[in-house]
Amino acid sequence: MSFGGSSKSLVLLIREHTAELLSWEQRQLTELAVLEHDEDNRDLFLGLVRQYPSFPVIIVADLLDENFRHDTIVHVGGSDHAALMKRKLDFSFRNTRYRRGVVTGRMTEGRKDDKVLLCALTKPERIDMWARWLLQEKRAIRSVTSIAQLLNLYVPLEGLENEDYLLLSKLDSDNYLRQTFISRGKVMFSRQASLSNVPQRRLGVEILQESVQLRQYLERIQFIPYEKTLTVQILAGMPDEAIQVEAFSNESHRFAVVDVNAQEAAQHIKLEDDKVEPTHYLLARVLTHRQVDNIYGPPSLLRYSDLRSFGKLLLATAAGILVAGLGLNIPGLLDVSDKRSQAEVFQARLGPLRRDYEALRARFPDTPMPAQAMQLLVNTHETLSSQDYNPVEELNLIAAALTTSPGLELTGIEWHLRETPFVPGVDAMGYDIQAPERLPGLDSENALTGVLLQQRSRVELSIQGETYSPTSYRDAQEQVLAFADALAANPGVEVRTRQMPIEVRADANVSTLINDSEVRSAFILDVFIDKRPASELLAEVQVP
Amino acid sequence: MTLSELTREDYLGLKWHFVLLLLSIALVGGAFVYNSRLQDAANRQVNIARSDMNSAQNQLEQAEAEGETIGTYLERYADISAAGVVQGGDRLAMQERFAQIRARHNLFPIQLQIGSQSAFVLPPDEQSGNADGAVRLLTSEVRASLPLLHEDDLTRLLADIQGAADLVLTRDCNLRASSRSARDFLQLGQHMNAECSFLWYTFELAEASP
């Protein structure tokens, strides 16, 4: 498990004459073997590799034959871009499969083509032999890269990604000097020079010469302006006192030597001779903090690594599904638990409720019918009883009124219990009062029963009689009116004259026999009596 | 590398990975199904328990209300029942009552007609919501006509009818003078005619529905 850095892996560092096998585990770079490029080393190599069965392999080339070329292609995207890049790579590096093209920027003038960097390991046989053995062993080759390409990862770690003109030089113990030009964190060019025949006392001078020579080339291809200073950082297994190059710093070059043995990362490198090379330091530094991307490896080479990644992806997906699925089930399970608790609470309450019910029922007295039916019967009985009016009350009312009109003689009285007519109006809220609906099943001769059940009855009287006066027509007429007024003076009583002794209305014909006899004529009064209690009637009068 | 580039050998190499993936999918699917069933069962259980509890609660509340109703109405019902209102309507008893009233007050002969009985199932009111169809109201129209010596004959007849315990409501009552002069009233005889109709109400319990 690694956070930010590479996980455990095997590193196969391929140099011009040897291949060095290292393991990277628990942030420790350990040298396993240094082997020559010889078919006879196959068994030894594979024997070592088999000791680390689950370690993927990173192949890092540190070869003279790594070429960098700059070109331009038309600015297109998608498959056209890929096709153009392939064409360029085929043209530049026909004989190797370890190659790559990347866009580094864009021209500012003309067609504004893309600037591309084409790079390749042009001596593939140095890698092919080891790669073939690994593939035969079905080992996962995670990436194929080079020391120059690793510097792309190293530069940000050292905070040098903003340097415009940086020449990172790596001087190994065999005095091979790899010089890599980096502009704003991007590797633009790299080459390796052999200083193997140079005595140590002249190393500084030779490094200066190589740097000046490279700068001249970079100026010629317009990577560095003439007036700019080139920062030259030299990674070496010795201090500047041994190399003596920093003293040559001037306006065009500023030298700085990094003694890798004095760096903290060197503590994590375990070698046979305990002498840390700049290459080892670079590897340890990068592996600690970064995943090493594949640069040169073709898909066929990375087959088992891809399968391994695919397998890991499947396992991760399975684990993700398992965790997510089980996680999503947790709220449901909690809900189930909650509902079961609720059910238990409800069931616990059920017993006392049933006991209370039984106890209550046991206390009930015997009844001849269900309580609701009894209630309905009693209420209906009381409703009807409340409208059990005695006509004698109205006879007494008439008798009292008759005392005001001694000249009247009654010939008939009709007393009826009838429906109170509906009077449209509005209620206190301002809504129209709806006419009451008749009870279904109670019509024609039983309609009055419906009216009584709805408590909408009133008493209607029809009083027939005769009036007489020995002398005056007016006196006879006024006796009837006085009788009507006396009746209407009672609360809830309304009187209408159906027939007066003499119709004196202007729109009526008057016909009577005038002789010496007394004045005698018939009349009919209709009386409507609202039998509700006087308090209710008064309240209704007060409401507008 | 794409999936299409994988060979049969590659798939075989990854068989355990696929098996684990399928196993995890099956496990999670099974867990969802099982969880869903558990939830259904728990929902059913809680719904049944809630329904049982609500039912018991309602039963108790209904019983309490019923107890109150019984306490409130039982005595009044007993009075009504004792008055013979809760039965089909005894027509012979009604005729006997008119005969007794006539004899008691020395009334002229009474022409009595009792109409056929009609029944009406009482609709429940707001208070007795569960009593739908439980009680029938039986109605008979009773007509009585008789000559009167004086208005008091009618007064006594009506007072006795209303004074009885059963439920007889006066519907119409017509009083008409038959003598045309005041001198006629000096003779003992039939000076008026009265014709009254009454609504005779009784109650009957409807038979329970099957």
Coordinates of C-alpha atoms in Angstrom, one line a residue, chain A residues 138-527:
Chain A
K138 CA 4.0 -13.7 -17.5
R139 CA 5.3 -10.9 -15.3
A140 CA 3.5 -7.6 -15.3
I141 CA 5.7 -4.9 -16.8
R142 CA 4.1 -1.8 -15.5
S143 CA 6.1 0.8 -17.4
V144 CA 9.1 1.4 -19.6
T145 CA 10.8 4.7 -19.2
S146 CA 14.1 6.3 -19.0
I147 CA 16.2 8.4 -16.6
A148 CA 15.5 11.5 -18.7
Q149 CA 11.8 10.9 -18.6
L150 CA 12.0 10.3 -14.8
L151 CA 13.3 13.8 -14.5
N152 CA 9.8 15.0 -15.5
L153 CA 8.7 13.6 -12.2
Y154 CA 11.8 14.6 -10.2
V155 CA 11.8 18.3 -11.1
P156 CA 8.5 19.2 -9.3
L157 CA 9.8 17.4 -6.2
E158 CA 12.8 19.7 -6.0
G159 CA 10.7 22.8 -6.7
L160 CA 12.4 23.4 -10.1
E161 CA 9.3 23.2 -12.3
N162 CA 9.3 27.0 -12.8
E163 CA 12.9 27.1 -14.0
D164 CA 13.0 28.3 -17.7
Y165 CA 16.5 27.0 -18.5
L166 CA 17.6 24.1 -16.4
L167 CA 20.2 21.6 -17.3
L168 CA 20.0 18.6 -15.0
S169 CA 23.3 16.6 -15.2
K170 CA 23.7 13.2 -13.7
L171 CA 27.2 12.0 -13.2
D172 CA 27.5 8.3 -12.3
S173 CA 30.5 6.5 -10.9
D174 CA 31.4 5.2 -14.4
N175 CA 31.6 8.9 -15.4
Y176 CA 28.8 8.8 -17.9
L177 CA 27.3 12.2 -17.9
R178 CA 23.6 12.5 -18.7
Q179 CA 22.6 16.0 -19.5
T180 CA 18.9 16.8 -19.7
F181 CA 17.5 20.2 -20.6
I182 CA 14.3 21.1 -18.9
S183 CA 12.1 24.2 -19.5
R184 CA 9.3 25.0 -17.1
G185 CA 9.1 21.4 -15.8
K186 CA 9.2 19.7 -19.3
V187 CA 12.1 17.6 -20.6
M188 CA 13.0 19.1 -23.9
F189 CA 16.3 17.3 -24.7
S190 CA 18.6 14.8 -23.2
R191 CA 21.9 13.2 -24.1
Q192 CA 24.6 11.1 -22.5
A193 CA 28.3 11.8 -22.8
S194 CA 31.0 9.5 -21.7
L195 CA 33.7 11.0 -19.4
S196 CA 35.1 7.6 -18.5
N197 CA 38.6 8.4 -19.6
V198 CA 38.7 11.8 -17.9
P199 CA 40.7 11.9 -14.6
Q200 CA 38.8 13.2 -11.6
R201 CA 40.8 16.4 -11.4
R202 CA 39.6 17.4 -14.9
L203 CA 35.9 16.5 -14.3
G204 CA 34.9 20.1 -13.6
V205 CA 36.5 21.3 -16.8
E206 CA 35.0 18.6 -18.8
I207 CA 31.5 19.1 -17.4
L208 CA 31.9 22.8 -18.2
Q209 CA 32.9 22.0 -21.8
E210 CA 30.0 19.6 -22.2
S211 CA 27.7 22.2 -20.8
V212 CA 29.0 24.9 -23.0
Q213 CA 28.8 22.7 -26.0
L214 CA 25.2 21.7 -25.2
R215 CA 24.2 25.3 -24.6
Q216 CA 25.5 26.2 -28.0
Y217 CA 23.3 23.5 -29.6
L218 CA 20.3 24.7 -27.6
E219 CA 20.9 28.3 -28.6
R220 CA 21.1 27.2 -32.2
I221 CA 17.7 25.4 -32.0
Q222 CA 16.4 28.5 -30.1
F223 CA 15.7 26.8 -26.8
I224 CA 17.8 29.3 -24.9
P225 CA 18.3 32.9 -25.7
Y226 CA 22.0 34.0 -25.8
E227 CA 21.6 36.4 -22.9
K228 CA 19.9 34.0 -20.5
T229 CA 21.7 32.1 -17.8
L230 CA 21.5 28.3 -17.9
T231 CA 21.2 26.7 -14.5
V232 CA 23.2 23.6 -14.4
Q233 CA 22.4 21.2 -11.5
I234 CA 24.8 18.2 -11.2
L235 CA 23.7 15.1 -9.4
A236 CA 26.8 13.3 -8.4
G237 CA 28.0 10.8 -5.9
M238 CA 30.6 13.3 -4.6
P239 CA 30.6 16.9 -3.4
D240 CA 31.7 19.9 -5.4
E241 CA 35.1 19.8 -3.7
A242 CA 35.8 16.7 -5.6
I243 CA 34.4 17.9 -8.9
Q244 CA 35.3 21.5 -8.7
V245 CA 32.7 22.9 -11.1
E246 CA 30.8 25.4 -9.2
A247 CA 33.8 27.8 -9.4
F248 CA 33.1 28.0 -13.2
S249 CA 29.8 29.7 -12.7
N250 CA 29.4 32.9 -14.8
E251 CA 26.7 34.9 -16.5
S252 CA 25.9 32.1 -19.0
H253 CA 26.2 29.1 -16.6
R254 CA 25.4 28.7 -12.9
F255 CA 26.6 25.4 -11.6
A256 CA 25.4 23.7 -8.5
V257 CA 26.4 20.2 -7.4
V258 CA 24.0 17.9 -5.4
D259 CA 25.9 15.2 -3.5
V260 CA 23.3 12.4 -3.5
N261 CA 25.1 10.7 -0.6
A262 CA 24.3 13.7 1.6
Q263 CA 20.5 13.6 0.7
E264 CA 17.8 12.1 2.9
A265 CA 16.6 9.8 0.2
A266 CA 20.0 8.1 0.2
Q267 CA 19.0 6.6 3.5
H268 CA 16.4 4.4 1.7
I269 CA 18.9 2.9 -0.7
K270 CA 20.6 -0.4 0.0
L271 CA 23.4 -1.4 -2.3
E272 CA 26.0 -4.0 -2.3
D273 CA 28.9 -1.6 -2.0
D274 CA 26.9 1.1 -0.1
K275 CA 27.9 3.7 -2.7
V276 CA 24.8 5.5 -3.8
E277 CA 24.7 6.4 -7.5
P278 CA 22.8 9.5 -8.7
T279 CA 20.6 7.1 -10.6
H280 CA 19.6 5.2 -7.5
Y281 CA 19.0 8.5 -5.7
L282 CA 16.8 9.7 -8.6
L283 CA 14.8 6.4 -8.6
A284 CA 14.3 6.4 -4.8
R285 CA 13.3 10.0 -4.8
V286 CA 10.7 9.5 -7.6
L287 CA 9.4 6.2 -6.4
T288 CA 8.8 7.6 -2.9
H289 CA 6.5 10.3 -4.2
R290 CA 5.2 9.4 -7.6
Q291 CA 3.8 6.6 -9.7
V292 CA 6.1 5.9 -12.6
D293 CA 4.2 6.4 -15.8
N294 CA 4.8 4.3 -18.9
I295 CA 6.6 6.3 -21.5
Y296 CA 8.0 3.9 -24.1
G297 CA 6.3 0.6 -23.4
P298 CA 4.1 -0.6 -26.3
P299 CA 0.7 -2.3 -25.3
S300 CA 2.1 -5.8 -26.1
L301 CA 4.7 -5.3 -23.5
L302 CA 2.3 -4.1 -20.8
R303 CA -0.1 -6.9 -21.5
Y304 CA 0.3 -8.6 -18.1
S305 CA 0.4 -5.4 -16.3
D306 CA -2.9 -4.4 -17.9
L307 CA -4.4 -7.8 -17.0
R308 CA -3.2 -7.3 -13.5
S309 CA -4.7 -3.8 -13.4
F310 CA -7.9 -5.2 -14.9
G311 CA -8.0 -7.9 -12.3
K312 CA -7.5 -5.3 -9.6
L313 CA -10.2 -3.2 -11.1
L314 CA -12.5 -6.2 -11.0
L315 CA -11.7 -6.9 -7.3
A316 CA -12.0 -3.2 -6.5
T317 CA -15.4 -3.2 -8.2
A318 CA -16.5 -6.3 -6.4
A319 CA -15.4 -4.8 -3.1
G320 CA -17.1 -1.5 -3.9
I321 CA -20.3 -3.2 -4.8
L322 CA -20.1 -5.3 -1.7
V323 CA -19.4 -2.4 0.6
A324 CA -21.9 0.0 -1.1
G325 CA -24.5 -2.7 -1.4
L326 CA -24.2 -3.7 2.3
G327 CA -24.0 0.0 3.3
L328 CA -27.2 0.8 1.4
N329 CA -28.9 -2.1 3.2
I330 CA -28.0 -0.7 6.6
P331 CA -30.7 2.0 6.7
G332 CA -33.2 -0.7 5.6
L333 CA -32.1 -3.0 8.4
L334 CA -32.3 -0.1 10.9
D335 CA -35.8 0.6 9.6
V336 CA -36.8 -3.0 10.0
S337 CA -35.5 -3.0 13.6
D338 CA -37.4 0.2 14.3
K339 CA -40.6 -1.2 12.9
R340 CA -40.3 -4.3 14.9
S341 CA -39.8 -2.2 18.0
Q342 CA -42.9 -0.3 17.0
A343 CA -44.9 -3.5 16.5
E344 CA -43.8 -4.7 20.0
V345 CA -44.9 -1.4 21.5
F346 CA -48.2 -1.6 19.8
Q347 CA -48.7 -5.2 20.9
A348 CA -47.7 -4.3 24.4
R349 CA -50.4 -1.7 24.5
L350 CA -53.0 -4.1 23.1
G351 CA -53.4 -6.2 26.2
P352 CA -54.3 -3.4 28.6
L353 CA -56.7 -1.9 26.1
R354 CA -58.5 -5.3 25.7
R355 CA -58.6 -5.8 29.5
D356 CA -60.1 -2.3 29.9
Y357 CA -62.6 -3.0 27.2
E358 CA -63.7 -6.3 28.8
A359 CA -63.9 -4.7 32.2
L360 CA -66.0 -1.9 30.8
R361 CA -68.3 -4.2 29.0
A362 CA -68.8 -6.3 32.1
R363 CA -70.1 -3.2 33.9
F364 CA -72.7 -2.4 31.3
P365 CA -76.3 -3.0 32.5
D366 CA -78.5 -5.2 30.4
T367 CA -80.1 -3.2 27.6
P368 CA -83.0 -4.3 25.3
M369 CA -81.3 -2.9 22.2
P370 CA -78.0 -1.5 21.1
A371 CA -77.1 1.8 22.7
Q372 CA -77.1 3.8 19.5
A373 CA -80.5 2.4 18.5
M374 CA -81.8 3.3 22.0
Q375 CA -80.4 6.8 21.6
L376 CA -82.0 7.2 18.2
L377 CA -85.3 6.0 19.5
V378 CA -85.3 8.2 22.5
N379 CA -84.1 11.3 20.6
T380 CA -86.8 10.7 17.9
H381 CA -89.5 10.3 20.6
E382 CA -88.4 13.6 22.2
T383 CA -88.3 15.4 18.8
L384 CA -91.9 14.3 18.1
S385 CA -93.1 14.9 21.6
S386 CA -91.8 18.4 21.5
Q387 CA -94.3 19.1 18.6
D388 CA -97.3 17.5 20.4
Y389 CA -99.3 20.7 20.4
N390 CA -102.8 20.9 22.0
P391 CA -105.4 22.8 19.9
V392 CA -107.0 23.9 23.2
E393 CA -104.1 26.4 23.6
E394 CA -105.2 28.1 20.3
L395 CA -108.9 28.0 21.3
N396 CA -107.9 29.8 24.5
L397 CA -105.9 32.3 22.4
I398 CA -109.0 32.9 20.2
A399 CA -111.2 33.3 23.2
A400 CA -109.0 35.9 24.8
A401 CA -108.8 37.9 21.5
L402 CA -112.6 37.7 21.1
T403 CA -113.1 39.8 24.3
T404 CA -111.9 42.9 22.3
S405 CA -114.6 42.3 19.7
P406 CA -118.0 41.4 21.2
G407 CA -119.8 41.8 17.9
L408 CA -118.1 38.8 16.3
E409 CA -119.6 35.4 16.1
L410 CA -117.3 32.5 15.2
T411 CA -118.8 29.7 13.0
G412 CA -115.8 27.5 12.6
I413 CA -112.2 27.0 13.6
E414 CA -109.8 24.8 11.7
W415 CA -106.6 23.8 13.4
H416 CA -103.8 22.2 11.4
L417 CA -100.2 21.1 12.1
R418 CA -98.3 21.9 8.9
E419 CA -94.8 22.5 7.5
T420 CA -93.1 25.9 8.1
P421 CA -92.5 27.3 4.6
F422 CA -88.9 27.8 3.7
V423 CA -87.9 31.5 3.5
P424 CA -84.7 32.1 1.4
G425 CA -82.1 34.3 3.2
V426 CA -78.5 34.4 4.2
D427 CA -76.9 33.1 7.3
A428 CA -74.6 35.0 9.7
M429 CA -71.6 34.1 7.4
G430 CA -73.3 35.6 4.4
Y431 CA -74.0 32.3 2.6
D432 CA -77.4 31.6 1.1
I433 CA -79.6 29.4 3.4
Q434 CA -80.3 26.1 1.6
A435 CA -83.8 24.8 1.5
P436 CA -84.1 21.7 3.7
E437 CA -84.2 18.4 1.8
R438 CA -87.1 16.1 2.5
L439 CA -86.4 12.8 4.1
P440 CA -86.4 10.1 1.5
G441 CA -89.3 7.6 2.0
L442 CA -91.5 10.2 3.6
D443 CA -93.7 11.8 1.0
S444 CA -97.4 12.4 0.2
E445 CA -99.5 11.5 3.3
N446 CA -96.4 10.8 5.4
A447 CA -94.7 14.1 4.5
L448 CA -95.8 15.6 7.7
T449 CA -93.9 13.0 9.7
G450 CA -90.7 14.1 7.8
V451 CA -91.5 17.7 8.7
L452 CA -91.9 16.7 12.3
L453 CA -88.6 14.8 12.4
Q454 CA -86.9 17.8 11.0
Q455 CA -88.7 20.0 13.6
R456 CA -90.1 22.3 10.9
S457 CA -93.7 22.3 11.9
R458 CA -96.0 25.2 12.8
V459 CA -99.7 25.5 13.7
E460 CA -102.1 27.1 11.1
L461 CA -105.6 28.2 12.0
S462 CA -108.4 29.2 9.8
I463 CA -111.1 31.2 11.7
Q464 CA -114.5 31.7 10.1
G465 CA -117.1 33.9 11.6
E466 CA -119.6 36.7 11.2
T467 CA -119.6 40.2 12.3
Y468 CA -122.6 42.4 13.0
S469 CA -123.4 45.9 14.0
P470 CA -126.8 47.4 14.5
T471 CA -125.8 50.7 12.9
S472 CA -122.4 51.0 11.3
Y473 CA -120.6 49.2 8.5
R474 CA -117.4 50.7 9.7
D475 CA -117.9 49.4 13.2
A476 CA -118.5 45.9 11.9
Q477 CA -115.4 46.1 9.8
E478 CA -113.2 47.4 12.7
Q479 CA -114.3 44.6 15.1
V480 CA -112.7 42.1 12.7
L481 CA -109.6 44.1 12.5
A482 CA -109.4 44.5 16.3
F483 CA -109.8 40.8 16.6
A484 CA -107.0 40.2 14.1
D485 CA -104.8 42.7 15.9
A486 CA -105.5 41.1 19.3
L487 CA -104.4 37.7 17.9
A488 CA -101.3 39.1 16.2
A489 CA -100.2 40.7 19.5
N490 CA -99.2 37.2 20.7
P491 CA -95.6 36.2 20.1
G492 CA -95.0 34.1 17.0
V493 CA -98.5 34.8 15.7
E494 CA -99.1 36.1 12.2
V495 CA -102.6 36.9 11.0
R496 CA -103.7 37.3 7.4
T497 CA -107.3 38.3 6.4
R498 CA -108.5 35.9 3.8
Q499 CA -112.0 37.4 3.7
M500 CA -113.2 40.7 5.3
P501 CA -116.8 41.5 5.9
I502 CA -116.7 44.2 3.3
E503 CA -113.9 44.4 0.8
V504 CA -113.0 48.1 0.7
R505 CA -109.7 47.7 -1.2
A506 CA -109.6 50.1 -4.2
D507 CA -109.0 47.2 -6.6
A508 CA -112.0 45.2 -5.3
N509 CA -115.7 45.3 -6.3
V510 CA -118.0 46.1 -3.4
S511 CA -121.5 44.6 -3.4
T512 CA -123.8 44.7 -0.4
L513 CA -127.5 45.0 0.4
I514 CA -128.3 48.1 2.4
N515 CA -131.7 47.9 4.2
D516 CA -133.0 48.4 7.7
S517 CA -131.6 45.2 9.1
E518 CA -128.5 45.1 11.2
V519 CA -125.2 44.9 9.4
R520 CA -124.0 41.2 9.3
S521 CA -121.3 39.8 7.2
A522 CA -118.9 36.8 7.1
F523 CA -115.1 36.9 7.5
I524 CA -112.2 34.5 7.4
L525 CA -108.8 34.9 9.1
D526 CA -105.8 32.8 8.5
V527 CA -103.5 32.5 11.5

